[in-house]
Short mmCIF file of C-alpha atoms and ligand atoms in Angstrom, two decimals:
data_model
loop_
_atom_site.label_atom_id
_atom_site.label_comp_id
_atom_site.label_asym_id
_atom_site.label_seq_id
_atom_site.Cartn_x
_atom_site.Cartn_y
_atom_site.Cartn_z
CA MET H 1 8.89 -20.92 -15.84
CA LYS H 2 7.59 -17.58 -16.46
CA GLU H 3 5.86 -19.22 -19.73
CA ALA H 4 4.64 -22.06 -18.25
CA VAL H 5 2.65 -19.91 -15.67
CA ALA H 6 1.03 -17.15 -18.00
CA GLY H 7 -1.84 -19.12 -18.68
CA GLU H 8 -2.99 -19.63 -15.23
CA LEU H 9 -2.22 -15.94 -14.51
CA ALA H 10 -4.52 -14.79 -17.01
CA ALA H 11 -7.26 -17.32 -16.38
CA ALA H 12 -6.98 -16.08 -12.73
CA TYR H 13 -6.72 -12.12 -13.40
CA HIS H 14 -7.32 -10.90 -17.09
CA SER H 15 -11.09 -9.00 -17.47
CA ALA H 16 -11.85 -8.80 -21.38
CA ILE H 17 -13.90 -5.86 -20.22
CA VAL H 18 -11.11 -3.88 -18.43
CA ASP H 19 -9.37 -4.36 -21.87
CA GLU H 20 -12.19 -3.00 -23.74
CA VAL H 21 -12.75 -0.28 -21.67
CA ARG H 22 -9.13 0.94 -21.94
CA GLY H 23 -9.51 0.62 -25.72
CA ASN H 24 -12.68 2.88 -25.67
CA ASP H 25 -10.45 5.73 -23.95
CA PHE H 26 -11.00 4.45 -20.53
CA GLN H 27 -14.56 5.00 -20.47
CA TYR H 28 -17.72 2.59 -21.03
CA VAL H 29 -20.97 3.40 -21.35
CA ALA H 30 -24.16 1.75 -21.10
CA GLY H 31 -27.75 3.55 -21.50
CA ARG H 32 -27.40 6.06 -18.59
CA LEU H 33 -24.31 5.23 -17.49
CA THR H 34 -20.83 6.32 -18.04
CA VAL H 35 -17.95 4.83 -16.41
CA HIS H 36 -14.87 6.69 -16.24
CA LEU H 37 -11.64 4.45 -15.19
CA ALA H 38 -8.86 6.30 -14.31
CA ARG H 39 -5.58 6.10 -16.85
CA GLU H 40 -3.62 4.29 -14.05
CA PHE H 41 -5.27 1.72 -11.73
CA GLY H 42 -4.58 -1.87 -10.32
CA PHE H 43 -1.52 -4.10 -10.61
CA CYS H 44 1.32 -2.39 -10.53
CA TYR H 45 4.92 -3.52 -11.70
CA GLY H 46 5.69 -5.31 -8.41
CA VAL H 47 2.75 -6.79 -7.29
CA ASP H 48 2.34 -8.23 -11.05
CA ARG H 49 6.34 -9.59 -10.47
CA ALA H 50 5.47 -10.64 -6.84
CA VAL H 51 2.11 -12.75 -8.05
CA ASP H 52 4.06 -13.99 -11.09
CA TYR H 53 7.27 -15.38 -8.60
CA ALA H 54 4.35 -17.17 -6.09
CA TYR H 55 2.80 -19.26 -9.01
CA GLN H 56 6.53 -19.71 -10.69
CA ALA H 57 7.94 -21.12 -7.27
CA ARG H 58 4.27 -23.77 -6.60
CA LYS H 59 5.46 -24.79 -10.45
CA ARG H 60 8.86 -25.14 -9.54
CA PHE H 61 9.18 -27.18 -6.57
CA PRO H 62 6.03 -29.12 -6.90
CA ASP H 63 7.22 -32.00 -4.24
CA ARG H 64 8.07 -29.22 -1.55
CA HIS H 65 6.05 -27.30 1.14
CA VAL H 66 5.64 -23.45 -0.41
CA TYR H 67 4.82 -20.66 2.07
CA LEU H 68 4.30 -17.35 2.35
CA THR H 69 5.51 -15.25 5.20
CA GLY H 70 2.12 -13.55 5.41
CA GLU H 71 -0.40 -11.52 2.58
CA ILE H 72 2.21 -11.55 -0.67
CA ILE H 73 -0.04 -8.72 -0.89
CA HIS H 74 -3.09 -6.62 0.50
CA ASN H 75 -6.24 -8.26 -1.85
CA PRO H 76 -8.15 -11.17 -0.34
CA HIS H 77 -8.73 -12.63 -3.29
CA VAL H 78 -5.37 -12.82 -4.51
CA ASN H 79 -4.05 -14.72 -1.31
CA ASP H 80 -7.03 -16.81 -1.32
CA ARG H 81 -6.47 -17.94 -5.08
CA LEU H 82 -2.61 -19.04 -3.82
CA ARG H 83 -3.93 -21.00 -0.74
CA ALA H 84 -6.28 -22.98 -3.21
CA ALA H 85 -2.92 -22.99 -5.38
CA GLY H 86 -1.72 -25.07 -2.12
CA ILE H 87 0.93 -22.26 -1.03
CA ARG H 88 0.65 -22.59 3.23
CA PHE H 89 0.89 -18.53 5.18
CA LEU H 90 2.58 -18.61 8.10
CA THR H 91 0.56 -16.44 9.95
CA ASP H 92 -2.41 -18.39 9.51
CA ALA H 93 -3.04 -20.25 13.49
CA HIS H 94 -2.20 -23.26 12.43
CA GLU H 95 1.40 -22.76 10.82
CA SER H 96 4.76 -22.39 12.59
CA TRP H 97 8.16 -20.69 11.87
CA ASP H 98 9.43 -23.19 14.13
CA GLY H 99 10.13 -26.24 12.24
CA LEU H 100 10.99 -24.31 8.70
CA GLY H 101 13.89 -26.52 7.12
CA ALA H 102 16.28 -26.68 4.20
CA ASN H 103 12.86 -28.53 2.51
CA ASP H 104 11.03 -26.07 2.40
CA VAL H 105 10.08 -22.97 0.04
CA VAL H 106 9.59 -19.55 1.72
CA ILE H 107 8.20 -16.50 -0.87
CA LEU H 108 8.85 -13.53 0.68
CA PRO H 109 6.00 -10.52 -0.39
CA ALA H 110 6.40 -7.07 -2.26
CA PHE H 111 6.26 -5.60 0.67
CA GLY H 112 9.92 -7.16 2.19
CA VAL H 113 10.23 -8.97 5.70
CA THR H 114 12.50 -7.44 8.10
CA VAL H 115 15.92 -7.75 8.85
CA GLY H 116 15.28 -10.41 11.63
CA ASP H 117 12.86 -12.47 9.77
CA MET H 118 15.57 -13.07 6.78
CA ALA H 119 18.30 -13.74 9.01
CA ARG H 120 16.14 -16.25 10.37
CA LEU H 121 14.79 -17.92 7.38
CA VAL H 122 18.55 -18.11 6.26
CA ASP H 123 19.89 -19.42 9.33
CA GLN H 124 17.04 -22.21 8.77
CA GLY H 125 18.06 -22.98 5.33
CA CYS H 126 14.73 -22.62 3.82
CA THR H 127 15.02 -21.93 -0.11
CA LEU H 128 13.96 -18.08 -0.46
CA VAL H 129 12.01 -16.52 -3.28
CA ASP H 130 12.37 -13.06 -2.44
CA THR H 131 9.64 -10.97 -4.15
CA THR H 132 10.66 -7.64 -2.71
CA CYS H 133 9.81 -4.76 -4.79
CA GLY H 134 12.79 -2.52 -5.77
CA SER H 135 11.10 0.45 -5.03
CA VAL H 136 11.16 -0.97 -1.57
CA LEU H 137 14.64 -1.85 -2.16
CA ASN H 138 15.73 1.66 -2.60
CA VAL H 139 13.64 2.90 0.48
CA TRP H 140 16.42 0.14 2.24
CA LYS H 141 18.95 1.29 0.34
CA ASN H 142 19.06 4.75 1.43
CA VAL H 143 17.65 3.89 5.21
CA VAL H 144 20.79 1.96 5.73
CA ARG H 145 22.83 4.87 4.55
CA TYR H 146 21.20 7.06 6.90
CA SER H 147 21.52 4.47 10.52
CA GLN H 148 25.73 4.30 8.69
CA ASP H 149 26.14 7.76 9.01
CA GLY H 150 23.88 7.84 12.16
CA TYR H 151 20.87 10.29 11.15
CA THR H 152 17.86 8.69 12.55
CA ALA H 153 15.25 7.75 10.04
CA VAL H 154 12.00 9.82 9.74
CA ILE H 155 9.67 7.36 8.37
CA HIS H 156 6.27 8.51 6.86
CA GLY H 157 4.27 5.61 6.95
CA LYS H 158 1.53 3.34 9.32
CA VAL H 159 3.76 0.86 12.04
CA LYS H 160 2.13 -1.81 11.90
CA HIS H 161 2.02 -2.26 8.28
CA GLU H 162 5.05 -5.14 7.19
CA GLU H 163 6.81 -2.33 4.55
CA THR H 164 7.25 -0.26 7.17
CA ARG H 165 8.19 -2.90 9.56
CA ALA H 166 10.60 -3.86 7.21
CA THR H 167 12.18 -0.80 6.28
CA ALA H 168 12.53 0.35 10.18
CA SER H 169 14.10 -2.50 10.65
CA GLN H 170 17.18 -1.55 7.93
CA ALA H 171 17.93 1.43 10.29
CA LEU H 172 19.29 -0.55 12.80
CA LYS H 173 21.76 -2.39 10.79
CA TYR H 174 24.37 0.11 11.88
CA PRO H 175 25.15 0.79 16.23
CA ARG H 176 24.39 4.91 15.25
CA GLY H 177 20.85 4.51 13.60
CA ARG H 178 17.60 5.47 14.60
CA TYR H 179 14.06 5.68 13.61
CA LEU H 180 10.85 7.37 14.33
CA VAL H 181 7.43 6.36 11.87
CA VAL H 182 5.34 9.15 11.68
CA LEU H 183 1.74 8.74 10.28
CA ASP H 184 0.37 12.18 9.26
CA ARG H 185 0.63 15.94 9.33
CA ASP H 186 -0.29 15.82 13.13
CA GLU H 187 2.55 13.52 14.21
CA ALA H 188 4.92 15.28 12.63
CA GLN H 189 3.68 18.37 13.75
CA PHE H 190 4.82 17.05 16.91
CA VAL H 191 7.96 16.23 15.86
CA CYS H 192 8.68 19.73 14.67
CA ASP H 193 7.65 21.54 18.17
CA TYR H 194 10.14 19.08 19.98
CA ILE H 195 13.09 19.73 17.32
CA ARG H 196 12.15 23.58 17.47
CA ARG H 197 11.71 23.14 21.38
CA GLY H 198 12.65 20.58 23.19
CA GLY H 199 9.94 18.96 25.28
CA GLU H 200 9.25 16.51 27.49
CA THR H 201 11.21 12.62 26.74
CA ALA H 202 8.78 11.06 28.62
CA ALA H 203 5.50 12.83 26.43
CA PHE H 204 7.19 11.90 23.76
CA LEU H 205 8.21 8.84 24.26
CA THR H 206 4.16 8.03 24.99
CA ARG H 207 3.07 9.82 22.22
CA PHE H 208 4.79 7.87 20.29
CA GLY H 209 4.72 4.25 21.62
CA ASP H 210 6.14 1.44 19.81
CA ALA H 211 6.68 3.96 16.50
CA VAL H 212 10.51 4.40 17.99
CA SER H 213 14.10 2.64 18.19
CA PRO H 214 14.54 0.80 21.32
CA GLY H 215 15.68 2.95 23.54
CA PHE H 216 15.11 6.17 21.82
CA ASP H 217 16.07 9.68 23.05
CA PRO H 218 14.39 12.45 21.47
CA ALA H 219 17.00 14.91 23.00
CA ARG H 220 19.65 13.05 20.78
CA ASP H 221 17.99 11.42 18.46
CA LEU H 222 16.42 14.01 16.63
CA GLU H 223 19.84 15.85 16.29
CA ARG H 224 20.49 14.42 12.54
CA ILE H 225 17.35 13.13 10.75
CA GLY H 226 16.91 11.92 7.36
CA CYS H 227 13.27 11.70 5.53
CA ALA H 228 12.12 8.23 3.79
CA ASN H 229 8.43 6.81 3.67
CA GLN H 230 6.43 3.47 3.37
CA THR H 231 6.04 3.64 -0.33
CA THR H 232 2.05 3.95 -0.90
CA MET H 233 1.45 7.12 1.36
CA LEU H 234 -0.06 9.88 -0.13
CA MET H 235 2.37 11.61 -2.05
CA SER H 236 1.25 15.56 -1.11
CA GLU H 237 1.50 14.49 2.57
CA SER H 238 5.21 12.78 2.58
CA LEU H 239 5.98 16.28 0.64
CA GLU H 240 4.80 18.42 3.13
CA ILE H 241 5.86 16.44 6.15
CA GLY H 242 9.45 16.71 4.26
CA GLU H 243 9.21 20.42 4.19
CA MET H 244 8.46 20.60 7.79
CA LEU H 245 10.93 18.60 9.03
CA ARG H 246 13.14 20.55 6.51
CA ALA H 247 11.52 24.04 8.03
CA ALA H 248 12.08 23.16 11.43
CA MET H 249 15.77 21.66 11.13
CA THR H 250 16.30 24.97 9.31
CA ASP H 251 14.95 26.89 12.47
CA ARG H 252 17.19 24.52 14.83
CA TYR H 253 20.29 24.37 13.22
CA GLY H 254 20.13 26.97 10.56
CA THR H 255 21.08 26.68 7.04
CA ALA H 256 24.26 26.90 7.13
CA THR H 257 25.24 23.36 9.08
CA LEU H 258 21.74 21.89 7.51
CA ALA H 259 23.35 19.26 5.60
CA GLU H 260 24.82 18.01 8.50
CA HIS H 261 21.64 17.66 10.21
CA PHE H 262 18.82 16.39 7.99
CA ARG H 263 18.73 14.58 4.70
CA ALA H 264 15.87 13.63 2.41
CA PHE H 265 14.82 11.63 -0.98
CA ASP H 266 11.75 10.70 -2.44
CA THR H 267 11.02 7.55 -2.13
CA ILE H 268 7.04 7.62 -3.13
CA CYS H 269 7.19 4.35 -5.84
CA SER H 270 6.43 5.58 -9.35
CA ALA H 271 3.43 3.30 -9.61
CA THR H 272 1.79 4.81 -6.47
CA GLN H 273 2.16 8.41 -7.68
CA GLU H 274 0.97 7.41 -11.10
CA ARG H 275 -2.09 6.47 -9.36
CA GLN H 276 -2.70 9.13 -7.49
CA ASP H 277 -1.90 11.56 -10.24
CA ALA H 278 -4.27 9.64 -12.53
CA VAL H 279 -7.37 9.64 -9.84
CA ILE H 280 -6.64 13.50 -9.39
CA ALA H 281 -6.66 13.90 -13.23
CA LEU H 282 -9.84 11.73 -13.83
CA LEU H 283 -11.51 14.14 -10.92
CA ASP H 284 -10.12 17.27 -12.33
CA GLU H 285 -11.47 16.66 -15.89
CA ARG H 286 -14.66 14.62 -15.09
CA ARG H 287 -18.06 15.52 -13.71
CA LEU H 288 -18.97 12.79 -11.81
CA ASP H 289 -22.04 11.45 -9.06
CA LEU H 290 -20.01 8.89 -7.67
CA MET H 291 -16.25 7.43 -6.60
CA LEU H 292 -15.67 3.79 -6.69
CA VAL H 293 -12.53 3.00 -5.03
CA VAL H 294 -11.85 -1.09 -5.37
CA GLY H 295 -9.14 -3.02 -2.85
CA GLY H 296 -8.05 -4.63 0.22
CA TYR H 297 -9.56 -3.01 3.19
CA ASN H 298 -5.85 -3.61 4.67
CA SER H 299 -4.36 -1.47 1.37
CA SER H 300 -2.84 1.18 2.33
CA ASN H 301 -2.55 2.77 -1.90
CA THR H 302 -5.79 2.08 -2.02
CA CYS H 303 -7.43 3.67 0.97
CA ASN H 304 -5.18 6.74 -0.04
CA LEU H 305 -7.03 6.85 -3.76
CA ALA H 306 -10.11 6.69 -1.31
CA ARG H 307 -8.69 10.08 0.50
CA ILE H 308 -8.27 11.61 -3.07
CA CYS H 309 -11.47 11.01 -4.39
CA ALA H 310 -13.35 11.67 -1.18
CA GLU H 311 -12.21 15.53 -0.92
CA ARG H 312 -13.85 16.13 -4.26
CA VAL H 313 -16.93 13.32 -4.43
CA PRO H 314 -19.24 10.94 -2.63
CA THR H 315 -16.65 7.93 -2.77
CA PHE H 316 -17.34 4.16 -1.92
CA HIS H 317 -13.96 2.04 -0.96
CA ILE H 318 -15.44 -1.31 -1.89
CA ALA H 319 -13.47 -5.02 -1.19
CA ASP H 320 -15.09 -6.55 -4.54
CA PRO H 321 -18.15 -6.57 -6.40
CA ASP H 322 -19.95 -8.23 -3.78
CA CYS H 323 -20.09 -4.83 -1.69
CA LEU H 324 -22.45 -3.62 -4.37
CA VAL H 325 -24.86 -5.24 -2.88
CA SER H 326 -28.44 -3.59 -4.84
CA ALA H 327 -28.99 -0.49 -6.57
CA ASP H 328 -30.29 0.72 -3.16
CA GLU H 329 -27.75 -0.43 -0.85
CA VAL H 330 -23.37 -0.41 -0.68
CA ARG H 331 -20.76 -2.01 1.48
CA HIS H 332 -17.99 -0.10 1.88
CA ARG H 333 -14.71 0.77 3.71
CA PRO H 334 -15.25 3.98 5.42
CA VAL H 335 -12.50 6.82 3.92
CA GLY H 336 -9.79 7.95 5.96
CA MET H 337 -10.28 5.03 8.66
CA PRO H 338 -6.30 4.05 9.52
CA SER H 339 -5.56 0.75 7.02
CA THR H 340 -3.66 -0.96 9.33
CA THR H 341 -6.73 -1.40 12.15
CA VAL H 342 -9.52 -4.29 11.64
CA SER H 343 -11.40 -2.32 9.50
CA ARG H 344 -15.28 -1.93 9.71
CA GLU H 345 -17.32 -1.49 6.70
CA SER H 346 -20.67 0.10 6.72
CA ALA H 347 -23.42 -0.28 4.91
CA THR H 348 -24.97 2.98 2.58
CA THR H 349 -28.01 2.92 1.65
CA GLY H 350 -29.71 5.29 -1.70
CA TRP H 351 -25.84 5.26 -2.93
CA LEU H 352 -26.86 4.74 -6.73
CA PRO H 353 -29.16 8.07 -8.38
CA GLY H 354 -32.45 6.41 -9.79
CA ALA H 355 -32.71 8.58 -12.64
CA GLY H 356 -30.94 10.53 -15.35
CA ASP H 357 -27.67 10.30 -17.02
CA LEU H 358 -25.30 8.85 -14.13
CA SER H 359 -21.09 9.08 -13.84
CA VAL H 360 -19.63 6.48 -12.49
CA GLY H 361 -15.67 6.94 -11.58
CA LEU H 362 -13.44 3.71 -11.05
CA THR H 363 -10.07 3.34 -9.81
CA ALA H 364 -8.58 0.35 -7.87
CA GLY H 365 -5.16 -0.05 -5.93
CA ALA H 366 -2.38 -1.80 -6.44
CA SER H 367 -2.65 -4.63 -5.59
CA THR H 368 -6.34 -5.11 -7.37
CA PRO H 369 -6.09 -7.50 -10.09
CA ASN H 370 -8.50 -6.69 -13.35
CA ASN H 371 -11.13 -9.79 -13.42
CA ILE H 372 -12.56 -7.45 -9.63
CA VAL H 373 -12.52 -4.60 -11.67
CA GLY H 374 -14.40 -5.71 -14.39
CA GLN H 375 -16.76 -7.61 -12.30
CA VAL H 376 -17.27 -4.40 -10.73
CA ILE H 377 -18.54 -2.74 -13.76
CA GLU H 378 -20.44 -5.73 -14.97
CA ARG H 379 -22.43 -5.46 -11.66
CA LEU H 380 -22.91 -2.27 -11.58
CA THR H 381 -24.05 -1.88 -15.81
CA ARG H 382 -26.71 -4.69 -14.14
CA PHE H 383 -27.75 -2.39 -11.45
CA VAL H 384 -28.61 0.45 -13.53
CA ALA H 385 -30.13 -1.42 -15.68
CA GLY H 386 -32.22 -2.88 -13.49
CA SER H 387 -33.23 0.30 -12.45
CA GLY H 388 -35.62 0.91 -15.14
CA VAL H 389 -34.02 3.36 -16.61
CA SER H 390 -32.18 2.87 -20.35
CA GLY H 391 -29.23 0.96 -18.97
CA ALA H 392 -28.86 -2.36 -21.28
CA PRO H 393 -26.78 -5.02 -19.37
CA ILE H 394 -23.42 -5.77 -21.20
S1 SF4 L 401 3.25 -0.49 -5.26
FE1 SF4 L 401 5.18 0.78 -5.59
S2 SF4 L 401 6.40 -0.25 -4.15
FE2 SF4 L 401 4.58 -1.16 -3.88
S3 SF4 L 401 4.85 -3.26 -4.91
FE3 SF4 L 401 4.13 -1.51 -6.38
S4 SF4 L 401 5.59 -0.72 -7.17
FE4 SF4 L 401 6.08 -1.85 -5.46
#
């Protein structure tokens, strides 16, 4: 079946220009424009597999309704293509879980579904095509072990993100399991202060809202904690939060008994890490006038790539080539806005220097297909050529 969809996938997502750039030491030169592509970018192994399975499922069950529980990955173009291929999205307003049954095929996305959703689909007798990424399953395995051993899973992640919701649900598999989701260093510091000095339960619960498991009692449930994270977070921030929590638990309980109170393991996926490392290397190695980061506005790993870049150079997180409106105007998502909020888009004018050599860095999130990256290069080239300073259209 894999071979049967290979041509369709290549036609939908392949880019000749991206292949050409890879073959040219990740550089593309057109007149005064040089594009420097990060050495790791775009579709990761988990996304590749999930999209492949979705196409295979559609082909394998031509006479049955095929559903996705929601977005398969956070890229609107990929989701639109799956819709066009006849796959229905259970998150769409007119769809419902109630009528699902044995004749229906349901695809689970790369970031997984909650324990409750999985049980419901099994109960309803649906045929499941599970594309949950192995790196996510690895996090779950560790979180379930925390739950079994009575450790609260402290998850560095975004509480509304599908993957974090699914991971948190794994923490409740055993009766002593609990979870707490922390978004960033500020929230981690609040937890550390509570661990060291205690505090008001009500204030703690108000601060974290639905980011804690039902019945959470910080005095009881922060005595034994285990760190985990959404696989697509900023690696440096996840590591720092882990160390902050370790230091707080050491202060509270001492080093001799630390292992009884604190556990940690590395759960950033290698694909996320490689994309972050590659963009840092690009920023270190090249003098860049600006950086373009391509990916869905609700894509966590894309937002984090943009955060890394924005600390060093002017950075525009764009969803697709249409965001490059003209040589004067770009539409983009402001860097630093939480990826789970309904995203606002800003317009910036005068974004492209009009004369002289132009060095543009480019990367793409793990859910961005190569054809979108290629279209961005093409449009950028047209704008630079059109600005009248020696660029040549491709
Ligand atoms: S970003 Fe990582 S965890 Fe998520 S699908 Fe890709 S490889 Fe898997």
